[in-house]
PDB file of C-alpha atoms in Angstrom:
ATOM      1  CA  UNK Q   1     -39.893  20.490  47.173  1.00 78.00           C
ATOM      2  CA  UNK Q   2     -38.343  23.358  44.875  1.00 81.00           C
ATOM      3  CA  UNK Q   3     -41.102  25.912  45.564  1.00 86.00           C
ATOM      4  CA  UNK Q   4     -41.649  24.954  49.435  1.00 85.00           C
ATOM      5  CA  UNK Q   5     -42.924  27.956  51.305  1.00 88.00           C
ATOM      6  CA  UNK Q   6     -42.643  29.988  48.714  1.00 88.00           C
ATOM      7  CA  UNK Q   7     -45.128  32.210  50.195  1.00 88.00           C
ATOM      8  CA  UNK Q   8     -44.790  34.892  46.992  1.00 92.00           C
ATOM      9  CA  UNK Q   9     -45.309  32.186  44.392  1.00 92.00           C
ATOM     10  CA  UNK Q  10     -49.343  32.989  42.761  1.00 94.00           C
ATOM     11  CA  UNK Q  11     -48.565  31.665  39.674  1.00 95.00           C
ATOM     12  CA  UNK Q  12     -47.068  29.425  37.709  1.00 93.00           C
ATOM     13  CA  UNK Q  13     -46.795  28.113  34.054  1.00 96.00           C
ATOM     14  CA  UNK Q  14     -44.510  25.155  33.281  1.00 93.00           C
ATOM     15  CA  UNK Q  15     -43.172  24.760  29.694  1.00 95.00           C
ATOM     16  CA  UNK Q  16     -44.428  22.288  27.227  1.00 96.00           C
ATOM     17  CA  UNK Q  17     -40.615  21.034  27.784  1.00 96.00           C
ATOM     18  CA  UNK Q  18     -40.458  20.322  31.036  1.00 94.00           C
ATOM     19  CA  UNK Q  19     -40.574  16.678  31.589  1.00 94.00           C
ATOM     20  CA  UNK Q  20     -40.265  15.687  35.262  1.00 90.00           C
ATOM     21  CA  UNK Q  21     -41.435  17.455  38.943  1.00 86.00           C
ATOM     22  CA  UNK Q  22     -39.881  16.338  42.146  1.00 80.00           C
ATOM     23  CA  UNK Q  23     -42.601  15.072  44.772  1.00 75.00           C
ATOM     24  CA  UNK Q  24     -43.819  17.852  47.297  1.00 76.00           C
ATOM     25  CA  UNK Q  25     -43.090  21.174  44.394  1.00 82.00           C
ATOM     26  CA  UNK Q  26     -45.600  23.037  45.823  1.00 82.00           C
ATOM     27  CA  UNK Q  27     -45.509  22.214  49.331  1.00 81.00           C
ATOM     28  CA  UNK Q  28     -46.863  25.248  51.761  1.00 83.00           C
ATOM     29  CA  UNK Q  29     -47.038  27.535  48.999  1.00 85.00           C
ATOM     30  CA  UNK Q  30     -49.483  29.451  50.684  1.00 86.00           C
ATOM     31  CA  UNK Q  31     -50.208  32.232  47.898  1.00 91.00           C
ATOM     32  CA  UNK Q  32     -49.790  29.795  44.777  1.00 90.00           C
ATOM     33  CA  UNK Q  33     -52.887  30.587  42.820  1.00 92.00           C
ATOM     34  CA  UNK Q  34     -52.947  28.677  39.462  1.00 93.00           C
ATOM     35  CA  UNK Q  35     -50.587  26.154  37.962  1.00 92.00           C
ATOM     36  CA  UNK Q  36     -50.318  25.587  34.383  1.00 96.00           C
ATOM     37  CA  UNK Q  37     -48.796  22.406  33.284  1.00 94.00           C
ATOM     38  CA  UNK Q  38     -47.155  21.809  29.861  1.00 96.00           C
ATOM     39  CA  UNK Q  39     -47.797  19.081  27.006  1.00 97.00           C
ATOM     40  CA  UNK Q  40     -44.814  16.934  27.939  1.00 96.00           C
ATOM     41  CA  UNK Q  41     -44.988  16.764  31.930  1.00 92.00           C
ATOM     42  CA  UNK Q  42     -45.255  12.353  32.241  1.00 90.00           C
ATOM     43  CA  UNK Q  43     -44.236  12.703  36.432  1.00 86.00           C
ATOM     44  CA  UNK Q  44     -44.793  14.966  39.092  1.00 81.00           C
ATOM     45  CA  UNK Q  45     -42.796  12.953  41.861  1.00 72.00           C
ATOM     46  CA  UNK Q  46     -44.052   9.126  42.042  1.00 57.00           C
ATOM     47  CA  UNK Q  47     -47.571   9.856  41.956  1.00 54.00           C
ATOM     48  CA  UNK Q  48     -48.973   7.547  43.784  1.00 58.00           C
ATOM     49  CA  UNK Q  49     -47.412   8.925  47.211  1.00 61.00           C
ATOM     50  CA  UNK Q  50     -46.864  12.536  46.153  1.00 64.00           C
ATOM     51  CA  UNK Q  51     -48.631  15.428  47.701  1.00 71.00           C
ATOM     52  CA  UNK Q  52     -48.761  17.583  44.530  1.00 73.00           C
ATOM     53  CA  UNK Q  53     -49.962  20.778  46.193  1.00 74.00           C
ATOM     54  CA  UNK Q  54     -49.877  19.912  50.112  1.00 72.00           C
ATOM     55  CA  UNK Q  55     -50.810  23.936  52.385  1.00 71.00           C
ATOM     56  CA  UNK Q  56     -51.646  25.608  48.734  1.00 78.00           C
ATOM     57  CA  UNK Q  57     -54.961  26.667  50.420  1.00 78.00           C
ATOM     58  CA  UNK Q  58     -55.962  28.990  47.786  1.00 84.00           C
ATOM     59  CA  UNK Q  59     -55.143  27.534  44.951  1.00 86.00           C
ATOM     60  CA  UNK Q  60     -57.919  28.387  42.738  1.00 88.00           C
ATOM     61  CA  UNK Q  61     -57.079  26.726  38.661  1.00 91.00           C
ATOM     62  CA  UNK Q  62     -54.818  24.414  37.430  1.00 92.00           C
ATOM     63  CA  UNK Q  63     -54.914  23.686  33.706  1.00 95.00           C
ATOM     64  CA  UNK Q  64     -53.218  21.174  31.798  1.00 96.00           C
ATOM     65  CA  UNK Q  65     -51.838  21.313  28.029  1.00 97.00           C
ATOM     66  CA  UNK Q  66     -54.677  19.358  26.198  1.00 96.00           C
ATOM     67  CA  UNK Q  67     -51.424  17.629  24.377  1.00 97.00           C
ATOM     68  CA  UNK Q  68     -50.442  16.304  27.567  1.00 96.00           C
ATOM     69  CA  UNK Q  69     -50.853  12.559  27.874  1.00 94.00           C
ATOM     70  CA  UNK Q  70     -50.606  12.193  31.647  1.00 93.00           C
ATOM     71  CA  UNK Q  71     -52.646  14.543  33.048  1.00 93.00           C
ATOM     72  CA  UNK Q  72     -56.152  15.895  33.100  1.00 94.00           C
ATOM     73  CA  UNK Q  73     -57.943  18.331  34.738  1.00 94.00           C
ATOM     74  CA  UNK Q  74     -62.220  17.641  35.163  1.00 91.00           C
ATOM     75  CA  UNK Q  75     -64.385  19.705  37.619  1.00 87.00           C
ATOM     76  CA  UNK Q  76     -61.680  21.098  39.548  1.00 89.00           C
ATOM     77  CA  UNK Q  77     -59.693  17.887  39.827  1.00 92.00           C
ATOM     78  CA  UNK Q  78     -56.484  17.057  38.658  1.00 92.00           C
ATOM     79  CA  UNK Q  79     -55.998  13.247  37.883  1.00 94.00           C
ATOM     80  CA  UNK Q  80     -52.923  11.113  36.769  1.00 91.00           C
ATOM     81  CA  UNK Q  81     -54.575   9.439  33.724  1.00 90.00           C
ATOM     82  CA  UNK Q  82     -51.724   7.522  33.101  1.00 87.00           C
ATOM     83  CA  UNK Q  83     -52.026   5.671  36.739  1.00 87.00           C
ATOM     84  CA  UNK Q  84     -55.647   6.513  37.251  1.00 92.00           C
ATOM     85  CA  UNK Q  85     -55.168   8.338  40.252  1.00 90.00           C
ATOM     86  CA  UNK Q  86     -56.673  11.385  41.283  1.00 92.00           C
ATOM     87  CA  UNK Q  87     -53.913  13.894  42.668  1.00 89.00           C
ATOM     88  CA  UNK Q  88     -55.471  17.319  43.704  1.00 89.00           C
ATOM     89  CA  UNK Q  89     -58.976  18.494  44.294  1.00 90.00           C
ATOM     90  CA  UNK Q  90     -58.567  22.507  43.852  1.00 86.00           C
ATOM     91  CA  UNK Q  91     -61.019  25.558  43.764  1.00 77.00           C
ATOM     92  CA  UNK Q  92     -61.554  25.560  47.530  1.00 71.00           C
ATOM     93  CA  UNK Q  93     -63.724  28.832  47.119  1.00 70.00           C
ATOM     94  CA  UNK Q  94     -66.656  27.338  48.119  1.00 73.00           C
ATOM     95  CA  UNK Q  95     -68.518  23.975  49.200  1.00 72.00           C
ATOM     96  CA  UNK Q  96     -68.788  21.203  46.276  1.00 81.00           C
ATOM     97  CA  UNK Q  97     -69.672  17.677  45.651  1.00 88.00           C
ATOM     98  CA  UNK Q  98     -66.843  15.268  44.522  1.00 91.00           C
ATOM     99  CA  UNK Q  99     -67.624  12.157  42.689  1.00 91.00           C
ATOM    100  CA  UNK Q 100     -64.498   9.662  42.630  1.00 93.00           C
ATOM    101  CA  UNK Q 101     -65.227   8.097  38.874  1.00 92.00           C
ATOM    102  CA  UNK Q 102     -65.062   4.679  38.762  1.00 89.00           C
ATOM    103  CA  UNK Q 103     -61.801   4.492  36.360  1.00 92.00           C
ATOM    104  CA  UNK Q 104     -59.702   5.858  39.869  1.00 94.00           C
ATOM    105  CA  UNK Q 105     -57.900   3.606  41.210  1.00 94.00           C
ATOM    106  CA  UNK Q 106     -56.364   5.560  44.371  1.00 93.00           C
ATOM    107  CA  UNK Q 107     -56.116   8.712  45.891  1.00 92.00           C
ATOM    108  CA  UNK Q 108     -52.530  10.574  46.265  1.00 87.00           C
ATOM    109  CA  UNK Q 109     -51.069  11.709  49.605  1.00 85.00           C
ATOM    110  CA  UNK Q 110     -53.010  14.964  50.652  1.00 85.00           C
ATOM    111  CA  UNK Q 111     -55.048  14.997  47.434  1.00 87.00           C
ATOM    112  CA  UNK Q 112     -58.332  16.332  49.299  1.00 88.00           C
ATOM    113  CA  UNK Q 113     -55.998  18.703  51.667  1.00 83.00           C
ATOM    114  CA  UNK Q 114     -58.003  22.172  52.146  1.00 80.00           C
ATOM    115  CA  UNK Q 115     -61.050  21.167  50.225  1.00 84.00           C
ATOM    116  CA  UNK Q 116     -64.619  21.544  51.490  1.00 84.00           C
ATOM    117  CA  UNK Q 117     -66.918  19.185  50.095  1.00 87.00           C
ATOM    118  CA  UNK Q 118     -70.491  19.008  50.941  1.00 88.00           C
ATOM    119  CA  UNK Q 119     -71.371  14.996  48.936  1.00 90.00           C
ATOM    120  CA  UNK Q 120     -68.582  12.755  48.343  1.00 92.00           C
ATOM    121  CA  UNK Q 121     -69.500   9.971  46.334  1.00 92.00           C
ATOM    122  CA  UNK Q 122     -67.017   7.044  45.447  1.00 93.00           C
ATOM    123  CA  UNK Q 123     -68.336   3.702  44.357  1.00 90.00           C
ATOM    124  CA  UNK Q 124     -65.224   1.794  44.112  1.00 91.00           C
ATOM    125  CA  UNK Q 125     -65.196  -1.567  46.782  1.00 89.00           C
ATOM    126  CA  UNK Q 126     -61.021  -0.348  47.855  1.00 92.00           C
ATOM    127  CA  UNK Q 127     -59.901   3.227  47.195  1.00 94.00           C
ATOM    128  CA  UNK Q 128     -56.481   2.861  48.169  1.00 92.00           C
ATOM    129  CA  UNK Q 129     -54.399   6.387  49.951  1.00 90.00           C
ATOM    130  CA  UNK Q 130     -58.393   7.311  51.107  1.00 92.00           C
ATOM    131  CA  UNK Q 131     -56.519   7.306  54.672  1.00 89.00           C
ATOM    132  CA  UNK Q 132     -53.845  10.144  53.801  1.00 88.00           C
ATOM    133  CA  UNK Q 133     -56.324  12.147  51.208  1.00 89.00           C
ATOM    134  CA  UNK Q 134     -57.276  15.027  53.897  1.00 87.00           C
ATOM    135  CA  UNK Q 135     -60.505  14.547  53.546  1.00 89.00           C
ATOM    136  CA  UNK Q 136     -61.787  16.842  56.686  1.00 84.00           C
ATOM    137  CA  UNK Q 137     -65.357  16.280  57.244  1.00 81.00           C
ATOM    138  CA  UNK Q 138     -67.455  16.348  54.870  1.00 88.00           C
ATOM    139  CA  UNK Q 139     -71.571  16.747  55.003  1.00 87.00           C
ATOM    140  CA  UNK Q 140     -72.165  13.041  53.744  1.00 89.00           C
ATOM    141  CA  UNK Q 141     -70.391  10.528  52.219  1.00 93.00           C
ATOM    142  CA  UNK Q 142     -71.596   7.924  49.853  1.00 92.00           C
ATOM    143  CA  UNK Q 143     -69.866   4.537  49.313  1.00 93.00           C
ATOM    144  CA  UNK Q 144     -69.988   0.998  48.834  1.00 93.00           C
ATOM    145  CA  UNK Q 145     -71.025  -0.760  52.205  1.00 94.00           C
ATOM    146  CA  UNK Q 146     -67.942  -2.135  54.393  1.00 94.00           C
ATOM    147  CA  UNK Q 147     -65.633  -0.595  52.093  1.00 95.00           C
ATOM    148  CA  UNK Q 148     -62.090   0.944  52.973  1.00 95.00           C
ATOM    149  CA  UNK Q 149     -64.042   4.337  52.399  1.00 95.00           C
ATOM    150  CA  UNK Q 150     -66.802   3.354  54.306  1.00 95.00           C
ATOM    151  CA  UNK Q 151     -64.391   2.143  57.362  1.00 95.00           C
ATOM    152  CA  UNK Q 152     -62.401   4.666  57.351  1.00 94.00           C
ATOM    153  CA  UNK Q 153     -64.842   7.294  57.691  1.00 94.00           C
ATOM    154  CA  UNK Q 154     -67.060   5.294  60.185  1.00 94.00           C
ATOM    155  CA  UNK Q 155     -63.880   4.986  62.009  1.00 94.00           C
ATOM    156  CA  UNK Q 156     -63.976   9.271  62.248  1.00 92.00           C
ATOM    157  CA  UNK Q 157     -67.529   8.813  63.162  1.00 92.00           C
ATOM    158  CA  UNK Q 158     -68.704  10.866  60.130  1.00 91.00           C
ATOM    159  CA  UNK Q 159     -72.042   8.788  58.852  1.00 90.00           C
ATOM    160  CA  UNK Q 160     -72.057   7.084  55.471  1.00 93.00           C
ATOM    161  CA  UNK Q 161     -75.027   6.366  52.964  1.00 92.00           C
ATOM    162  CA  UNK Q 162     -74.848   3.485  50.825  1.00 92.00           C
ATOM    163  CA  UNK Q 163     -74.275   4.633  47.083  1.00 86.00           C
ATOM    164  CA  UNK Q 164     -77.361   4.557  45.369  1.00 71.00           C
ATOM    165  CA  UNK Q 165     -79.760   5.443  48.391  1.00 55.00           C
ATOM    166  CA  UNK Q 166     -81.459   8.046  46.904  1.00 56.00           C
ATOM    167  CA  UNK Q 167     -82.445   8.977  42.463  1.00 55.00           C
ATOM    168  CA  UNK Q 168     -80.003  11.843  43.297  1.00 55.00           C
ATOM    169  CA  UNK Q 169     -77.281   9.741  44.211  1.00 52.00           C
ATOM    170  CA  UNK Q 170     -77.861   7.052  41.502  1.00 57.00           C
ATOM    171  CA  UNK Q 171     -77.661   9.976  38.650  1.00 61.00           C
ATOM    172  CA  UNK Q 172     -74.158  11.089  40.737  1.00 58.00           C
ATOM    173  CA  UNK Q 173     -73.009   7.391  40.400  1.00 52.00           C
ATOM    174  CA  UNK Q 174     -74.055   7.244  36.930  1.00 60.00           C
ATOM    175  CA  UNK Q 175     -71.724  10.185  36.384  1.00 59.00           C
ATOM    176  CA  UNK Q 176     -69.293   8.170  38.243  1.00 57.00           C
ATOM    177  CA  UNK Q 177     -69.005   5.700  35.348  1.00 56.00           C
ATOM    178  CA  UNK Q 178     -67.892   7.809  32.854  1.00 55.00           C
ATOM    179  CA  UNK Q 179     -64.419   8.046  31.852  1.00 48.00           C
ATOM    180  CA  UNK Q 180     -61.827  10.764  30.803  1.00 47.00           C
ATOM    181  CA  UNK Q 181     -60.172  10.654  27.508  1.00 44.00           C
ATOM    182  CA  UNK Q 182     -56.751   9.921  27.548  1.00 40.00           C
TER     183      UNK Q 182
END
């Protein structure tokens, strides 16, 4: 928690020396913009249960070294390559569609918190943390049939499609498959 509710924080660059984060750094920064993080940064926290960026509602970029081994940044996600989980979903400017790639294997704590996502499209049978990812209503969800996705938004009685209902949502899933460079 070293920058919690710092509420004058907009920007931020880590050094390509900085090895280590402590869980929660950027909880409630309410102002935090962009985050840059540098080519040696292997942990932010234990990132399976770490809510990178939990109340930074406007954070808008976050890039990543390309020399760092850990993390990546695709469509306005940041993703824990090393652990193949996704971490953040950023830009919150306007309404998008999120497709969970295949390679993910779990969702960190708050990962989806302040997003606004029109499609959400994850074709993995068990997406482990999908419970404590903030995801707050989106317009439709895709996902495997009786799958912990698919339960756990029934449960919130938000309707689900199964994925590959429609050509647009088979070219979506076919995006799905591809994989990021490590």
């Amino acid at each position: 928690g070293a920058f919690m509710d710092c509420n004058s924080l907009t920007d931020i660059v880590f050094p390509d020396s900085l090895v280590s984060l402590g869980g929660s750094v950027f909880d409630c920064c309410s102002s935090l913009r962009s985050i840059h993080i540098g080519a040696n940064l292997i942990n932010i926290g234990y990132s399976k249960d770490t809510d990178f960026a939990f109340g930074a509602y406007n954070l808008e970029k976050i890039t990543v070294s390309p020399l760092n081994k850990c993390y990546r940044v695709e469509k306005d996600i940041l993703y824990n390559t090393y652990e193949n989980f996704l971490m953040k979903v950023f830009n919150n400017s306007a309404q998008k569609d999120v497709v969970v790639p295949k390679w993910v294997a779990g969702v960190s704590l708050y990962s989806f918190d302040s997003t606004r996502i029109r499609n959400l499209i994850i074709n993995q049978k068990d997406l482990p943390g999908i419970r404590a990812a903030q995801i707050e209503n989106p317009i439709k969800v895709f996902c495997v049939p009786g799958s912990n996705v698919d339960e756990y938004f029934k449960s919130r009685n938000i309707k689900t499609a199964p994925v590959g209902e429609n050509k647009l949502n088979k070219f979506l899933n076919e995006i799905s498959d591809g994989n990021i460079s490590k």
